[in-house]
């Protein structure tokens, strides 16, 4: 659960990394650094970054798409993850995804699958994608607040946006 992840894994590692910057190669069973191991070990920043991306925010980059399932995100699943040219903004009411799909800025990939969780259960959303025309597509999440959309075009110039329909009416 979220409290165990925060209290037992993520929080201690993040705290040690912020306090020490360079840590020894291993932690003992007591969670303390083993001072007889290699010092200034480089993998802890990467480990914390991976825990943040893959576990806290549930971002899984795949060859054929992307999955976002923020089970452990703070603030009811609201977050912004930006890493190089990848940018994901997620809240229960709105999601925006810009995902590179090749080496060049104009590269796109058709037929990608996008799975997004942490949305309004049974909610109606309007979807837009700059690479699929100017129109809006109406989609509905399942009873768990999850949406799976196949056949999506992704790339740096393709910004996929989902907006809860009640938000559109109020705008």
PDB file of N, CA, C and O in Angstrom, residues 59-61 66-68 79-83 86-90 95-99:
ATOM      1  N   UNK A  59       4.279   4.927 -14.484  1.00  0.00           N
ATOM      2  CA  UNK A  59       4.548   5.196 -15.901  1.00  0.00           C
ATOM      3  C   UNK A  59       5.377   4.050 -16.469  1.00  0.00           C
ATOM      4  O   UNK A  59       6.488   3.789 -16.008  1.00  0.00           O
ATOM      5  N   UNK A  60       4.796   3.366 -17.448  1.00  0.00           N
ATOM      6  CA  UNK A  60       5.477   2.263 -18.121  1.00  0.00           C
ATOM      7  C   UNK A  60       5.583   2.607 -19.600  1.00  0.00           C
ATOM      8  O   UNK A  60       4.569   2.660 -20.308  1.00  0.00           O
ATOM      9  N   UNK A  61       6.790   2.883 -20.072  1.00  0.00           N
ATOM     10  CA  UNK A  61       7.020   3.172 -21.492  1.00  0.00           C
ATOM     11  C   UNK A  61       7.246   1.857 -22.203  1.00  0.00           C
ATOM     12  O   UNK A  61       8.071   1.049 -21.784  1.00  0.00           O
ATOM     13  N   UNK A  66       2.152   3.462 -24.055  1.00  0.00           N
ATOM     14  CA  UNK A  66       2.485   3.930 -22.717  1.00  0.00           C
ATOM     15  C   UNK A  66       1.340   3.579 -21.772  1.00  0.00           C
ATOM     16  O   UNK A  66       0.186   3.532 -22.184  1.00  0.00           O
ATOM     17  N   UNK A  67       1.693   3.302 -20.514  1.00  0.00           N
ATOM     18  CA  UNK A  67       0.698   3.062 -19.481  1.00  0.00           C
ATOM     19  C   UNK A  67       0.992   3.986 -18.315  1.00  0.00           C
ATOM     20  O   UNK A  67       2.140   4.145 -17.911  1.00  0.00           O
ATOM     21  N   UNK A  68      -0.058   4.631 -17.780  1.00  0.00           N
ATOM     22  CA  UNK A  68       0.067   5.505 -16.625  1.00  0.00           C
ATOM     23  C   UNK A  68      -0.949   5.045 -15.589  1.00  0.00           C
ATOM     24  O   UNK A  68      -2.147   5.112 -15.823  1.00  0.00           O
ATOM     25  N   UNK A  79      -0.064  14.841 -10.791  1.00  0.00           N
ATOM     26  CA  UNK A  79       1.387  15.004 -10.893  1.00  0.00           C
ATOM     27  C   UNK A  79       1.769  15.478 -12.289  1.00  0.00           C
ATOM     28  O   UNK A  79       0.981  15.411 -13.225  1.00  0.00           O
ATOM     29  N   UNK A  80       2.993  15.964 -12.402  1.00  0.00           N
ATOM     30  CA  UNK A  80       3.618  16.279 -13.690  1.00  0.00           C
ATOM     31  C   UNK A  80       4.953  15.555 -13.698  1.00  0.00           C
ATOM     32  O   UNK A  80       5.751  15.691 -12.774  1.00  0.00           O
ATOM     33  N   UNK A  81       5.197  14.747 -14.734  1.00  0.00           N
ATOM     34  CA  UNK A  81       6.464  14.039 -14.899  1.00  0.00           C
ATOM     35  C   UNK A  81       7.082  14.509 -16.198  1.00  0.00           C
ATOM     36  O   UNK A  81       6.496  14.347 -17.267  1.00  0.00           O
ATOM     37  N   UNK A  82       8.249  15.099 -16.097  1.00  0.00           N
ATOM     38  CA  UNK A  82       8.940  15.591 -17.277  1.00  0.00           C
ATOM     39  C   UNK A  82      10.363  15.055 -17.242  1.00  0.00           C
ATOM     40  O   UNK A  82      11.084  15.231 -16.264  1.00  0.00           O
ATOM     41  N   UNK A  83      10.738  14.369 -18.308  1.00  0.00           N
ATOM     42  CA  UNK A  83      12.056  13.754 -18.379  1.00  0.00           C
ATOM     43  C   UNK A  83      12.506  13.852 -19.828  1.00  0.00           C
ATOM     44  O   UNK A  83      12.004  13.121 -20.684  1.00  0.00           O
ATOM     45  N   UNK A  86       9.891  13.664 -22.848  1.00  0.00           N
ATOM     46  CA  UNK A  86       8.682  13.006 -22.338  1.00  0.00           C
ATOM     47  C   UNK A  86       8.010  13.934 -21.329  1.00  0.00           C
ATOM     48  O   UNK A  86       8.655  14.436 -20.419  1.00  0.00           O
ATOM     49  N   UNK A  87       6.709  14.170 -21.491  1.00  0.00           N
ATOM     50  CA  UNK A  87       5.988  14.978 -20.511  1.00  0.00           C
ATOM     51  C   UNK A  87       4.606  14.381 -20.312  1.00  0.00           C
ATOM     52  O   UNK A  87       3.854  14.181 -21.262  1.00  0.00           O
ATOM     53  N   UNK A  88       4.288  14.092 -19.038  1.00  0.00           N
ATOM     54  CA  UNK A  88       2.976  13.566 -18.681  1.00  0.00           C
ATOM     55  C   UNK A  88       2.422  14.424 -17.549  1.00  0.00           C
ATOM     56  O   UNK A  88       3.073  14.581 -16.519  1.00  0.00           O
ATOM     57  N   UNK A  89       1.249  14.989 -17.776  1.00  0.00           N
ATOM     58  CA  UNK A  89       0.527  15.719 -16.736  1.00  0.00           C
ATOM     59  C   UNK A  89      -0.721  14.896 -16.433  1.00  0.00           C
ATOM     60  O   UNK A  89      -1.464  14.563 -17.345  1.00  0.00           O
ATOM     61  N   UNK A  90      -0.941  14.583 -15.172  1.00  0.00           N
ATOM     62  CA  UNK A  90      -2.044  13.702 -14.821  1.00  0.00           C
ATOM     63  C   UNK A  90      -2.813  14.234 -13.624  1.00  0.00           C
ATOM     64  O   UNK A  90      -2.228  14.597 -12.609  1.00  0.00           O
ATOM     65  N   UNK A  95      -5.596  14.795 -18.431  1.00  0.00           N
ATOM     66  CA  UNK A  95      -4.322  14.130 -18.696  1.00  0.00           C
ATOM     67  C   UNK A  95      -3.776  14.672 -20.004  1.00  0.00           C
ATOM     68  O   UNK A  95      -4.514  14.832 -20.975  1.00  0.00           O
ATOM     69  N   UNK A  96      -2.482  14.961 -20.015  1.00  0.00           N
ATOM     70  CA  UNK A  96      -1.804  15.406 -21.233  1.00  0.00           C
ATOM     71  C   UNK A  96      -0.523  14.582 -21.366  1.00  0.00           C
ATOM     72  O   UNK A  96       0.241  14.465 -20.406  1.00  0.00           O
ATOM     73  N   UNK A  97      -0.311  14.006 -22.559  1.00  0.00           N
ATOM     74  CA  UNK A  97       0.863  13.158 -22.788  1.00  0.00           C
ATOM     75  C   UNK A  97       1.564  13.602 -24.064  1.00  0.00           C
ATOM     76  O   UNK A  97       0.952  13.691 -25.126  1.00  0.00           O
ATOM     77  N   UNK A  98       2.861  13.877 -23.947  1.00  0.00           N
ATOM     78  CA  UNK A  98       3.737  14.090 -25.101  1.00  0.00           C
ATOM     79  C   UNK A  98       4.845  13.064 -24.970  1.00  0.00           C
ATOM     80  O   UNK A  98       5.584  13.067 -23.979  1.00  0.00           O
ATOM     81  N   UNK A  99       4.949  12.172 -25.938  1.00  0.00           N
ATOM     82  CA  UNK A  99       5.844  11.036 -25.838  1.00  0.00           C
ATOM     83  C   UNK A  99       6.642  10.873 -27.126  1.00  0.00           C
ATOM     84  O   UNK A  99       6.057  10.684 -28.195  1.00  0.00           O
TER      85      UNK A  99
END
